[in-house]
Short mmCIF file of C-alpha atoms in Angstrom, two decimals:
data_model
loop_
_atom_site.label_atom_id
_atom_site.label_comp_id
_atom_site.label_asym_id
_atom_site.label_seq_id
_atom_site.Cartn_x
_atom_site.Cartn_y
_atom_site.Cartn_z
CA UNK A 1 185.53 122.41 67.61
CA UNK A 2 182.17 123.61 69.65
CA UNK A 3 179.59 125.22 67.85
CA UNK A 4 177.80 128.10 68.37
CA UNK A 5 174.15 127.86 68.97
CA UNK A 6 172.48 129.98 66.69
CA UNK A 7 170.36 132.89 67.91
CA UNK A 8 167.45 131.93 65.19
CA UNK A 9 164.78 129.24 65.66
CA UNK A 10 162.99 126.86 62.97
CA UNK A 11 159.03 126.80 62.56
CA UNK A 12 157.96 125.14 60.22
CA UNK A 13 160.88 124.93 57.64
CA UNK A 14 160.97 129.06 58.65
CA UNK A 15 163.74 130.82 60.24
CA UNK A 16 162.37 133.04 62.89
CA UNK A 17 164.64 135.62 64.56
CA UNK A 18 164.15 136.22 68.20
CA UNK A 19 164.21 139.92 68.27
CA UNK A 20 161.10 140.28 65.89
CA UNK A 21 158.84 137.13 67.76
CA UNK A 22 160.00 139.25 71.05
CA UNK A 23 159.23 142.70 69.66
CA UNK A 24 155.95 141.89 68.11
CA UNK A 25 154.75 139.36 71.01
CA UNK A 26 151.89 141.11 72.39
CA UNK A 27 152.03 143.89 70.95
CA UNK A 28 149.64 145.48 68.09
CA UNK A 29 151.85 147.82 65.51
CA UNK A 30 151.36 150.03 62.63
CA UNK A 31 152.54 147.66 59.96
CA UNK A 32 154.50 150.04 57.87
CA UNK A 33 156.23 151.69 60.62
CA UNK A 34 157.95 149.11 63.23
CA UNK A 35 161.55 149.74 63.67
CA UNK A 36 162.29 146.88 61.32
CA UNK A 37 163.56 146.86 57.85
CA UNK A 38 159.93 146.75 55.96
CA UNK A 39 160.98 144.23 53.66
CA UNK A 40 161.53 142.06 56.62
CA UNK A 41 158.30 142.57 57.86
CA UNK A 42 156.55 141.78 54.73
CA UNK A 43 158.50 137.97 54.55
CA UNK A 44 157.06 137.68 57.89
CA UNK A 45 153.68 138.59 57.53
CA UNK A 46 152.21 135.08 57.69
CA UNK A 47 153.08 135.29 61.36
CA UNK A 48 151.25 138.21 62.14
CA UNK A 49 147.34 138.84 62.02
CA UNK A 50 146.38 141.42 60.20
CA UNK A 51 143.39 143.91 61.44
CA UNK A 52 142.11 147.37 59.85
CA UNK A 53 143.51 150.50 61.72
CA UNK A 54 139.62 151.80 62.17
CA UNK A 55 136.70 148.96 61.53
CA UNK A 56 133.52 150.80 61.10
CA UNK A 57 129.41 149.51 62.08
CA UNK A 58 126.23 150.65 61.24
CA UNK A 59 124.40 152.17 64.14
CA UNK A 60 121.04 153.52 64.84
CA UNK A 61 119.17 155.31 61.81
CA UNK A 62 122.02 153.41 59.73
CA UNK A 63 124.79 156.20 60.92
CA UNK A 64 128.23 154.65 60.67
CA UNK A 65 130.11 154.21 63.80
CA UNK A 66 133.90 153.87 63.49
CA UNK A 67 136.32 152.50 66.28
CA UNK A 68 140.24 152.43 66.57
CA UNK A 69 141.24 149.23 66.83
CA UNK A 70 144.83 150.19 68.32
CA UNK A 71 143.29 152.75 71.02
CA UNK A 72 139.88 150.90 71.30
CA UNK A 73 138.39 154.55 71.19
CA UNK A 74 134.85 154.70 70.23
CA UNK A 75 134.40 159.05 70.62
CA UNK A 76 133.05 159.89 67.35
CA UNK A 77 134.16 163.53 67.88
CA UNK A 78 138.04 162.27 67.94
CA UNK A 79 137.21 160.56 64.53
CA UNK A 80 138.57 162.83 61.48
CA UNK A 81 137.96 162.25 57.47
CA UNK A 82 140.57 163.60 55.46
CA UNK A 83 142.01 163.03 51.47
CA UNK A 84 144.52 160.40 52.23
CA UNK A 85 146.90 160.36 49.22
CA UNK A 86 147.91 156.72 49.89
CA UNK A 87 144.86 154.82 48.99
CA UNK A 88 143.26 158.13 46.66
CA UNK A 89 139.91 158.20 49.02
CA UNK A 90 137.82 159.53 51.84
CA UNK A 91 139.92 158.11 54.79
CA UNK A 92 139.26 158.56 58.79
CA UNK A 93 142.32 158.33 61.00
CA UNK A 94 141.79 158.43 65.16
CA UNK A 95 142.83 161.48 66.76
CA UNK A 96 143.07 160.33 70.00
CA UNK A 97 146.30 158.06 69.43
CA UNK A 98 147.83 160.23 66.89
CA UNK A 99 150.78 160.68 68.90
CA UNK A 100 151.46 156.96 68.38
CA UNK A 101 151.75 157.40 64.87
CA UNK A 102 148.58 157.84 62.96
CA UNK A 103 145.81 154.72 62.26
CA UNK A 104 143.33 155.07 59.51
CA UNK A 105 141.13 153.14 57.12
CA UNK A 106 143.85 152.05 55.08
CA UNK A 107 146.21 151.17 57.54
CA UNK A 108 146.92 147.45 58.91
CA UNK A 109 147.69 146.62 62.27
CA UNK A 110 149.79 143.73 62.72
CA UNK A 111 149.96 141.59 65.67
CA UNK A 112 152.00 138.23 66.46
CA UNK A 113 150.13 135.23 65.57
CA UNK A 114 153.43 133.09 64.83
CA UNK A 115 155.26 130.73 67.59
CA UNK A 116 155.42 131.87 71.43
CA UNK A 117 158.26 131.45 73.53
CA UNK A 118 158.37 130.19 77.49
CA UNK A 119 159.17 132.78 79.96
CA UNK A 120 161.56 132.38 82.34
CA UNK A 121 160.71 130.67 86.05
CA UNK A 122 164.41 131.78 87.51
CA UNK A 123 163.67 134.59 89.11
CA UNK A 124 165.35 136.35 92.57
CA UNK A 125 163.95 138.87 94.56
CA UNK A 126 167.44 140.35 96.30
CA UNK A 127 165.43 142.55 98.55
CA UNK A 128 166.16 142.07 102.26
CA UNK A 129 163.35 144.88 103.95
CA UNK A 130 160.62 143.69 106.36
CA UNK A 131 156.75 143.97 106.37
CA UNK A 132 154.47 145.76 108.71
CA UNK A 133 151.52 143.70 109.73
CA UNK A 134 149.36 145.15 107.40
CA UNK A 135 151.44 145.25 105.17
CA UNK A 136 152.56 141.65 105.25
CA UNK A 137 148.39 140.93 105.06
CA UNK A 138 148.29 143.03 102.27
CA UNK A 139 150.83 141.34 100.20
CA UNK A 140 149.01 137.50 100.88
CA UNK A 141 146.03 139.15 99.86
CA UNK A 142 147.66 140.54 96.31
CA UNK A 143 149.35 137.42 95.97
CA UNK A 144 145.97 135.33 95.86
CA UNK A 145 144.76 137.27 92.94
CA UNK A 146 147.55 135.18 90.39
CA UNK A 147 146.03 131.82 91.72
CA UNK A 148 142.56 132.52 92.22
CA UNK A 149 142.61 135.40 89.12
CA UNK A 150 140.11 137.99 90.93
CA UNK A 151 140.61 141.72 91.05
CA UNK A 152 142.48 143.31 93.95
CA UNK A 153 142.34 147.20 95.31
CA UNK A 154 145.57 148.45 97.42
CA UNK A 155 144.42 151.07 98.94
CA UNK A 156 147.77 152.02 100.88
CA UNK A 157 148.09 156.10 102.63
CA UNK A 158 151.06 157.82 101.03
CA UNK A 159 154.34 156.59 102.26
CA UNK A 160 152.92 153.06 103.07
CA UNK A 161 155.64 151.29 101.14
CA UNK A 162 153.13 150.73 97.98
CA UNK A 163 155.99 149.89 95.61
CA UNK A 164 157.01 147.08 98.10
CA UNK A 165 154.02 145.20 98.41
CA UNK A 166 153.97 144.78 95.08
CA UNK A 167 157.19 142.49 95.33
CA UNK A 168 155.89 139.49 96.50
CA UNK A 169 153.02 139.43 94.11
CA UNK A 170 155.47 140.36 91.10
CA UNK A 171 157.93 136.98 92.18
CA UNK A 172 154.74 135.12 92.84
CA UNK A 173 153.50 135.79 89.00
CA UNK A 174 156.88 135.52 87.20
CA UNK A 175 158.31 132.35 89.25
CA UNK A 176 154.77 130.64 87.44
CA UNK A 177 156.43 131.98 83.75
CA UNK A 178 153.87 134.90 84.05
CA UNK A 179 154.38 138.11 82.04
CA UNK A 180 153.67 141.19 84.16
CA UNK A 181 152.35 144.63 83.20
CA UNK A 182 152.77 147.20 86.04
CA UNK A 183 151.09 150.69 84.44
CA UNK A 184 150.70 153.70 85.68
CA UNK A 185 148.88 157.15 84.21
CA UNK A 186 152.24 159.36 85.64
CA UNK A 187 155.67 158.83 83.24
CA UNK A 188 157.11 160.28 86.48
CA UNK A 189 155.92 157.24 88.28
CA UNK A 190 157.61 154.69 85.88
CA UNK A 191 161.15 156.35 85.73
CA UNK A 192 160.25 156.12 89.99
CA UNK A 193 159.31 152.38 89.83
CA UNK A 194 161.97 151.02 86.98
CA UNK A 195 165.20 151.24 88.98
CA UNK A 196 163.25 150.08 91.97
CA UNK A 197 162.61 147.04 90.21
CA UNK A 198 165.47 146.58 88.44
CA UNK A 199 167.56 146.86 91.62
CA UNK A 200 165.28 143.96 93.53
CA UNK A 201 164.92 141.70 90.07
CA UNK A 202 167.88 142.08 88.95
CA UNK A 203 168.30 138.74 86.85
CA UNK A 204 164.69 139.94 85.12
CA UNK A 205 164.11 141.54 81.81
CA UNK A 206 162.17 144.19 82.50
CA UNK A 207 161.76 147.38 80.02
CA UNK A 208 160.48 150.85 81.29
CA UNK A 209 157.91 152.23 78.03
CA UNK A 210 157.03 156.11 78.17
CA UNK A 211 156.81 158.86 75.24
CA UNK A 212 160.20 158.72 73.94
CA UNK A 213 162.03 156.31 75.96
CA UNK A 214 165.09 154.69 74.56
CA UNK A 215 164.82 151.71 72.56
CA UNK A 216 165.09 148.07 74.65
CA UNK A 217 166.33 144.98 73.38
CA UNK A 218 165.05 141.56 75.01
CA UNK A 219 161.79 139.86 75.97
CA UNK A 220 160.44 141.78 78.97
CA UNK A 221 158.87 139.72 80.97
CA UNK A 222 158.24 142.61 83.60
CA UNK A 223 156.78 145.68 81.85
CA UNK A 224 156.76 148.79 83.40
CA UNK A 225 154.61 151.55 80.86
CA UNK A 226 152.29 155.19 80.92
CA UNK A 227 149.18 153.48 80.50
CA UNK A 228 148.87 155.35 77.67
CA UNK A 229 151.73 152.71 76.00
CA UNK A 230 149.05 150.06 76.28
CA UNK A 231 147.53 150.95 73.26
CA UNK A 232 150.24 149.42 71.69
CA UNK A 233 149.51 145.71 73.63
CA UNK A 234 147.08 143.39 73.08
CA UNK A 235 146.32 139.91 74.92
CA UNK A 236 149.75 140.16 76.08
CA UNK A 237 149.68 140.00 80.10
CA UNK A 238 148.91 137.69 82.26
CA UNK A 239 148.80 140.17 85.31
CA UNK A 240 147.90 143.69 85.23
CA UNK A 241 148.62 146.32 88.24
CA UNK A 242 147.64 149.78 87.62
CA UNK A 243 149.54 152.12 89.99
CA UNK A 244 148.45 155.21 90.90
CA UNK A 245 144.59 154.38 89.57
CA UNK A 246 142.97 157.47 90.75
CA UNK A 247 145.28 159.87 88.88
CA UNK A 248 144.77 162.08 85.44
CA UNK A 249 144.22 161.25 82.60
CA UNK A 250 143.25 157.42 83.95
CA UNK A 251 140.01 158.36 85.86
CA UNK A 252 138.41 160.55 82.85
CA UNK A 253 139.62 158.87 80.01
CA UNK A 254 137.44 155.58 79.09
CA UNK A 255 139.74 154.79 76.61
CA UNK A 256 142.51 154.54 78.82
CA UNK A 257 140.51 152.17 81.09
CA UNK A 258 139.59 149.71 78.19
CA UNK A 259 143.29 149.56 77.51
CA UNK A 260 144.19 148.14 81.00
CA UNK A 261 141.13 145.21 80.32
CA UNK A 262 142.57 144.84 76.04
CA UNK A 263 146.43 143.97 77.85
CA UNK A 264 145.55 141.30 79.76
CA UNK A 265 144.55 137.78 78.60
CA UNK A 266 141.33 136.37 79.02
CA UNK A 267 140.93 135.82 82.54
CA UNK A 268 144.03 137.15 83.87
CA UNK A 269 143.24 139.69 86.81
CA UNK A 270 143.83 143.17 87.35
CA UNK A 271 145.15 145.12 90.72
CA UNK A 272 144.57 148.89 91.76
CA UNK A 273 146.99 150.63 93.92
CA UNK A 274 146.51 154.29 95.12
CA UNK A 275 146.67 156.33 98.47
CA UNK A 276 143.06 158.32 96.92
CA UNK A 277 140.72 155.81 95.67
CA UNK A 278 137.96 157.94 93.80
CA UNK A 279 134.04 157.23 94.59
CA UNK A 280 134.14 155.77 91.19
CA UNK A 281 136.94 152.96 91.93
CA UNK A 282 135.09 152.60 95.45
CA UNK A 283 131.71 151.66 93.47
CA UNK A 284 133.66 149.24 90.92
CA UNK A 285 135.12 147.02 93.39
CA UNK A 286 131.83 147.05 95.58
CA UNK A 287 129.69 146.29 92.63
CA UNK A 288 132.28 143.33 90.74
CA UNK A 289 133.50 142.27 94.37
CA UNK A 290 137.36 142.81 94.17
CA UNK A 291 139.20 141.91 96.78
CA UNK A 292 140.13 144.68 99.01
CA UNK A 293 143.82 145.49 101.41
CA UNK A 294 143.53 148.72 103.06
CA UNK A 295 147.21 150.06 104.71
CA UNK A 296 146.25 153.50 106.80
CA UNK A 297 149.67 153.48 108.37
CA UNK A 298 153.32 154.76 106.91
CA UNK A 299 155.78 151.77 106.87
CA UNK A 300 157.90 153.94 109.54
CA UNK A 301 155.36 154.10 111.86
CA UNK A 302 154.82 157.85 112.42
CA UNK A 303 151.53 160.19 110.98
CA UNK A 304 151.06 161.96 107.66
CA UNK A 305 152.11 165.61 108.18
CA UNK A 306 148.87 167.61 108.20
CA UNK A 307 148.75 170.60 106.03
CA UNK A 308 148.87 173.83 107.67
CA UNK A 309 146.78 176.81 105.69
CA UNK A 310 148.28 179.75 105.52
CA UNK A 311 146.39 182.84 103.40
CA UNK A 312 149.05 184.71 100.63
CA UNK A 313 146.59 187.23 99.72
CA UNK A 314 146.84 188.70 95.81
CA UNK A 315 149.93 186.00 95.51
CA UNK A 316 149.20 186.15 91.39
CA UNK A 317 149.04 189.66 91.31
CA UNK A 318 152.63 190.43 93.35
CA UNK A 319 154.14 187.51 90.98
CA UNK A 320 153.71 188.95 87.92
CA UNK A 321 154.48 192.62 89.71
CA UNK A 322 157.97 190.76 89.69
CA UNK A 323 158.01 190.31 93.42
CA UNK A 324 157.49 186.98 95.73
CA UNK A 325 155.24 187.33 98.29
CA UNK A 326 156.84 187.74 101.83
CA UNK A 327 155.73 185.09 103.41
CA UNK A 328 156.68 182.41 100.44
CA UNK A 329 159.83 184.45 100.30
CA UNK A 330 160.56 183.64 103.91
CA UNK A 331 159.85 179.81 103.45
CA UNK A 332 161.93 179.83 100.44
CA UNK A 333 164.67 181.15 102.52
CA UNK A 334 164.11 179.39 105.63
CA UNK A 335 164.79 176.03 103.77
CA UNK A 336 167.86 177.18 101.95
CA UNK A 337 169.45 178.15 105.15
CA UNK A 338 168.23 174.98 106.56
CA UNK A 339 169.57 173.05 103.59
CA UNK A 340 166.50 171.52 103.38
CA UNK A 341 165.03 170.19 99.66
CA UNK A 342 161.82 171.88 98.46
CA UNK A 343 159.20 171.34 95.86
CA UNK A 344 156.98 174.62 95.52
CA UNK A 345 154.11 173.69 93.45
CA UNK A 346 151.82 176.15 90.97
CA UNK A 347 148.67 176.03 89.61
CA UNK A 348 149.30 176.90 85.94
CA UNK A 349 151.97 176.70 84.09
CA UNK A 350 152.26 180.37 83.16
CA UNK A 351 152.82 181.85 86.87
CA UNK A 352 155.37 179.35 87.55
CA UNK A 353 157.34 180.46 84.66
CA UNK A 354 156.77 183.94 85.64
CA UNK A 355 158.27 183.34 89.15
CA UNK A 356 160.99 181.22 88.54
CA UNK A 357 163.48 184.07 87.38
CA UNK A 358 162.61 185.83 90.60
CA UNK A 359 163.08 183.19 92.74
CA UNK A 360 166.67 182.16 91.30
CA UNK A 361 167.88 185.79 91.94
CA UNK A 362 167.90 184.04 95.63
CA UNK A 363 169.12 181.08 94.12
CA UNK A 364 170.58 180.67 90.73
CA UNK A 365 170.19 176.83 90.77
CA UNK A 366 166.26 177.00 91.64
CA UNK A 367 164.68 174.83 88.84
CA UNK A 368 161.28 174.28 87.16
CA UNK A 369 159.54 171.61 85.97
CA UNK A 370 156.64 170.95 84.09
CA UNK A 371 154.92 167.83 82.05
CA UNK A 372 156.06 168.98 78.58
CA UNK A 373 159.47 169.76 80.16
CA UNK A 374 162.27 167.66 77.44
CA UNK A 375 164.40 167.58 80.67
CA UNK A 376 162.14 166.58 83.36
CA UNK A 377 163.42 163.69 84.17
CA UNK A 378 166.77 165.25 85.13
CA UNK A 379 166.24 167.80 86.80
CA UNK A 380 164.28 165.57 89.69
CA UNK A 381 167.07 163.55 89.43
CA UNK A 382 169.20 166.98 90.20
CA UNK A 383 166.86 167.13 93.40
CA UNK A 384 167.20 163.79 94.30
CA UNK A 385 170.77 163.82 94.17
CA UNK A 386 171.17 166.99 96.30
CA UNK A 387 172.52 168.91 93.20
CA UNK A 388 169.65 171.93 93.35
CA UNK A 389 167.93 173.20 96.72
CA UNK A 390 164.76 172.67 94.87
CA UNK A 391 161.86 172.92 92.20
CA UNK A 392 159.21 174.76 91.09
CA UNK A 393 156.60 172.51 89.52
CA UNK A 394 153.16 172.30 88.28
CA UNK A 395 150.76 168.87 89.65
CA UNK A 396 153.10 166.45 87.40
CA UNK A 397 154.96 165.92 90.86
CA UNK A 398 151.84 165.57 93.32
CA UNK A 399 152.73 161.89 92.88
CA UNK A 400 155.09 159.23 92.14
CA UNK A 401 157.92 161.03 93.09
CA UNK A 402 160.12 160.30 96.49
CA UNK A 403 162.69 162.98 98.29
CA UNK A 404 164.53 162.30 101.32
CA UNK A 405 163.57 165.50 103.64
CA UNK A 406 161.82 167.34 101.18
CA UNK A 407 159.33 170.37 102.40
CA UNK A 408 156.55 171.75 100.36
CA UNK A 409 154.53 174.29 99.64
CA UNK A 410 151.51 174.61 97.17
CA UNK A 411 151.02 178.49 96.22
CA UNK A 412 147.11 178.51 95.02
CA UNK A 413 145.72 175.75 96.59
CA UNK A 414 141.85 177.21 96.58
CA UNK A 415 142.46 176.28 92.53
CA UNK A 416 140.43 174.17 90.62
CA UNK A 417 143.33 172.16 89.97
CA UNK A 418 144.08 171.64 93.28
CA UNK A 419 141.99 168.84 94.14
CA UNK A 420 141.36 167.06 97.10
CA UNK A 421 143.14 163.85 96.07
CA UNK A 422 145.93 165.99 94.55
CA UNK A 423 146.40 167.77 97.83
CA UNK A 424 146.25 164.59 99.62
CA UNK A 425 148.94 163.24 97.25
CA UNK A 426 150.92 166.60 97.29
CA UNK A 427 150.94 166.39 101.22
CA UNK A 428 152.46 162.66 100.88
CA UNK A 429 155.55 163.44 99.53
CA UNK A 430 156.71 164.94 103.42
CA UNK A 431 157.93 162.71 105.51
CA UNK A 432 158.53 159.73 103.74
CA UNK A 433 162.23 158.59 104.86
CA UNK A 434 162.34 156.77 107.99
CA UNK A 435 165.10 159.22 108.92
CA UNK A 436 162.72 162.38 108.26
CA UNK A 437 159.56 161.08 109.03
CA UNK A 438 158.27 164.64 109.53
CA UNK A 439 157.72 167.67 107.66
CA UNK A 440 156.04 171.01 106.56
CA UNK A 441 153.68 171.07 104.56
CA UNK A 442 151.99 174.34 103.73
CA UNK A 443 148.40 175.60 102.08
CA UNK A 444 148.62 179.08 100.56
CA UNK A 445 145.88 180.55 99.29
CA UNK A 446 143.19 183.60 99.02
CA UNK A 447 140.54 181.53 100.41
CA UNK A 448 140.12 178.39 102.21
CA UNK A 449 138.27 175.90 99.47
CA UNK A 450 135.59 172.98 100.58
CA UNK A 451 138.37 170.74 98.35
CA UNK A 452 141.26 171.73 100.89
CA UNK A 453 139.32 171.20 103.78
CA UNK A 454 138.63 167.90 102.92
CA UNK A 455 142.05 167.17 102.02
CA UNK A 456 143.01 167.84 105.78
CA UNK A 457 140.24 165.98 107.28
CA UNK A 458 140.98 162.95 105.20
CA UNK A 459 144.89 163.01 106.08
CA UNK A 460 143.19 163.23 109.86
CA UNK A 461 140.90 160.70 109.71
CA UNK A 462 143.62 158.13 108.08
CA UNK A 463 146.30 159.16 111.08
CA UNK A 464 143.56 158.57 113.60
CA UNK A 465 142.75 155.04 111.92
CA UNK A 466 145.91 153.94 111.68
CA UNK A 467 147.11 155.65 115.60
CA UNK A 468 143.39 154.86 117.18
CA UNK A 469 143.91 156.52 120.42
CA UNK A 470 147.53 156.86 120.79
CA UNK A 471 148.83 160.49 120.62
CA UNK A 472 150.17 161.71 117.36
#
């Protein structure tokens, strides 16, 4: 009679179960709230390390500085004391992770310090598409960064095929037994990239982490996370791409950016990708002298759309009147009868919720969508599928997000919020299928804003790059 290998491993006279070494590898957890029984934990807690939730210093004129050591935040305004009635005193717990589950002065940490396990080397990339020239130069030059461990920028235009030049760099890392960590600041951009992924690596374990995502069994050698998940890694990567670098909350949170360098091991190198590199980013890899792939060119060949500005005078004002401005009204319209998908993006939450009952008196299956939406994630998957004629959303879709034929419009685009990276971004979601390669785009506003104008000019500028002379 065979018998059946058994899924537990020996160390040291100690049965180890492969669920908790894969669970806990990497990763730094609030010790009395994993999603194991905690009696289990405690048996094996002389396989974890064990670090204080906040660790405190004594700073100039002998004030006491705190830090998180889950969130690495050092803000002393996010720091909170409080009665804690576990330990009977004066505790401080971090504000800024809270949502995590909250870390204080009495909590432990707990992070895998027991035996590690080989990753995989078998690994397929079933994908059968074909580089552009700089493209294909683009993907060498990411590839060198595993070998030679130096950081990389992608700066690739909207449409350029971003997600595929990270392929060959992705095999390259896990074919060496490599654990990957692709994050991004959008959770709209992970449930974009995880299918992708999973489709082209299909015999890789690969686990998609966002606020509330189901619960994923297996040693994930590919990660795909909000970067805001990598609070809960530590020394666990051993290459780190950060998609989407330029966006919210990435660029303004410092905590955030001292995640993506706490993931990785010592080392191991990291790789920006973005169509809107800030000034910021720009400085960085000029100053620590990343390596550097610019793509100014769609992988189909044909220009950006260029926005067209078009003024809806006292659009708020008519909105909340209960009445959608004629000339929105008449786009609207124009790409029902057209059949054409839409996104119509709003500046604040409020007046989108104000005109979405008005515009699904034209259409009853008009949606909206916004970031603290529960079903978000289906209703783009309602556009994508051709089962709505279209959204209504606030910036959470200026990025990350891919629809055959879609056609947009921004209503308020001289608002703050309305950046010139987000309009560039916004702009990039027309015309991205080979088969639609065109597009409208369309401005609204009350007034014609220095941060629109440069959006245009940059979208220009990057078709006359990539084009040089040729007519576009």
């Amino acid at each position: 009679m065979k018998l059946l290998k058994s899924p537990f491993k020996w160390y040291k006279g100690i049965i180890i179960e492969p669920q908790i070494r894969d669970f806990f590898l990497g990763r730094i957890w609030i010790r009395t709230s994993t999603p194991f029984p905690q009696e289990k934990i405690e048996t094996y807690l002389r396989f974890f390390k064990i670090t204080p939730g906040i660790s405190e210093k004594r700073g100039f004129f002998n004030r006491i500085i705190f830090r998180c050591n889950r969130c690495h935040n050092e803000n002393q305004q996010e720091f909170v004391h409080y009665n804690c009635a576990r330990c009977n005193q004066t505790c401080v717990y971090c504000r800024h992770c809270i949502n995590m589950g909250r870390v204080t002065s009495c909590t432990d940490l707990i992070t895998w310090n027991g035996p590690k396990p080989k990753f995989s080397r078998k690994h397929v990339l079933d994908w059968d598409g074909t580089f552009t020239e700089a493209q294909s130069k683009a993907t060498k030059e990411l590839t060198k960064i595993i070998t030679r461990k130096n950081n990389h920028l992608v700066h690739a235009v909207c449409g350029a095929g971003k997600t595929e030049i990270l392929f060959p760099a992705v095999l390259a890392a896990l074919k060496k037994g490599l654990r990957v960590c692709i994050a991004t600041p959008r959770t709209d951009v992970v449930l974009e990239l995880f299918p992708r992924f999973q489709k082209v690596f299909a015999n890789t374990i690969i686990h998609a982490l966002y606020g509330n995502a189901p619960v994923q069994s297996g040693l994930a050698q590919l990660v795909i996370a909000t970067t805001h998940q990598l609070y809960r890694f530590e020394n666990a990567f051993d290459v780190v791409i950060v998609d989407e670098a330029d966006a919210f909350p990435y660029t303004f949170d410092l905590a955030l950016q001292r995640a993506v360098i706490k993931v990785k091991k010592q080392n191991s190198p990291i790789a920006l990708v973005t169509a809107t590199p800030s000034h910021q980013i720009h400085a960085q890899v000029k100053h620590e002298k990343w390596g550097y792939s610019f793509i100014p060119k769609r992988y189909h060949g044909h220009p950006l759309p260029v926005p067209e500005f078009q003024s809806l005078w006292s659009y708020e004002k008519q909105i909340q009147s209960g009445k959608i401005p004629r000339k929105l009204l008449n786009w609207t319209e124009t790409r029902l009868n057209n059949n054409e998908p839409f996104l119509i993006f709003f500046p604040t939450i409020k007046l989108m919720e104000i005109a979405a009952p008005l515009f699904q008196q034209i259409n009853e299956n008009i949606l909206s969508v916004h970031a603290e939406d529960a079903d978000r994630k289906e209703k783009v998957l309602k556009l994508r599928n051709e089962e709505i004629p279209g959204l209504l959303t606030t910036t959470i879709l200026e990025r990350g997000i891919t629809i055959k034929n879609v056609q947009v419009a921004v209503v308020g685009a001289e608002s703050k919020i309305f950046t010139s990276s987000a309009l560039i971004q916004i702009s990039g979601r027309v015309g991205r299928n080979v088969d639609f390669p065109n597009g409208e785009i369309i401005f609204y506003h009350h007034g014609i804003t220095t941060e629109m104008d440069e959006a245009r000019n940059e979208i220009i500028r990057l078709n006359t790059e990539g084009f040089g002379d040729k007519k576009i």
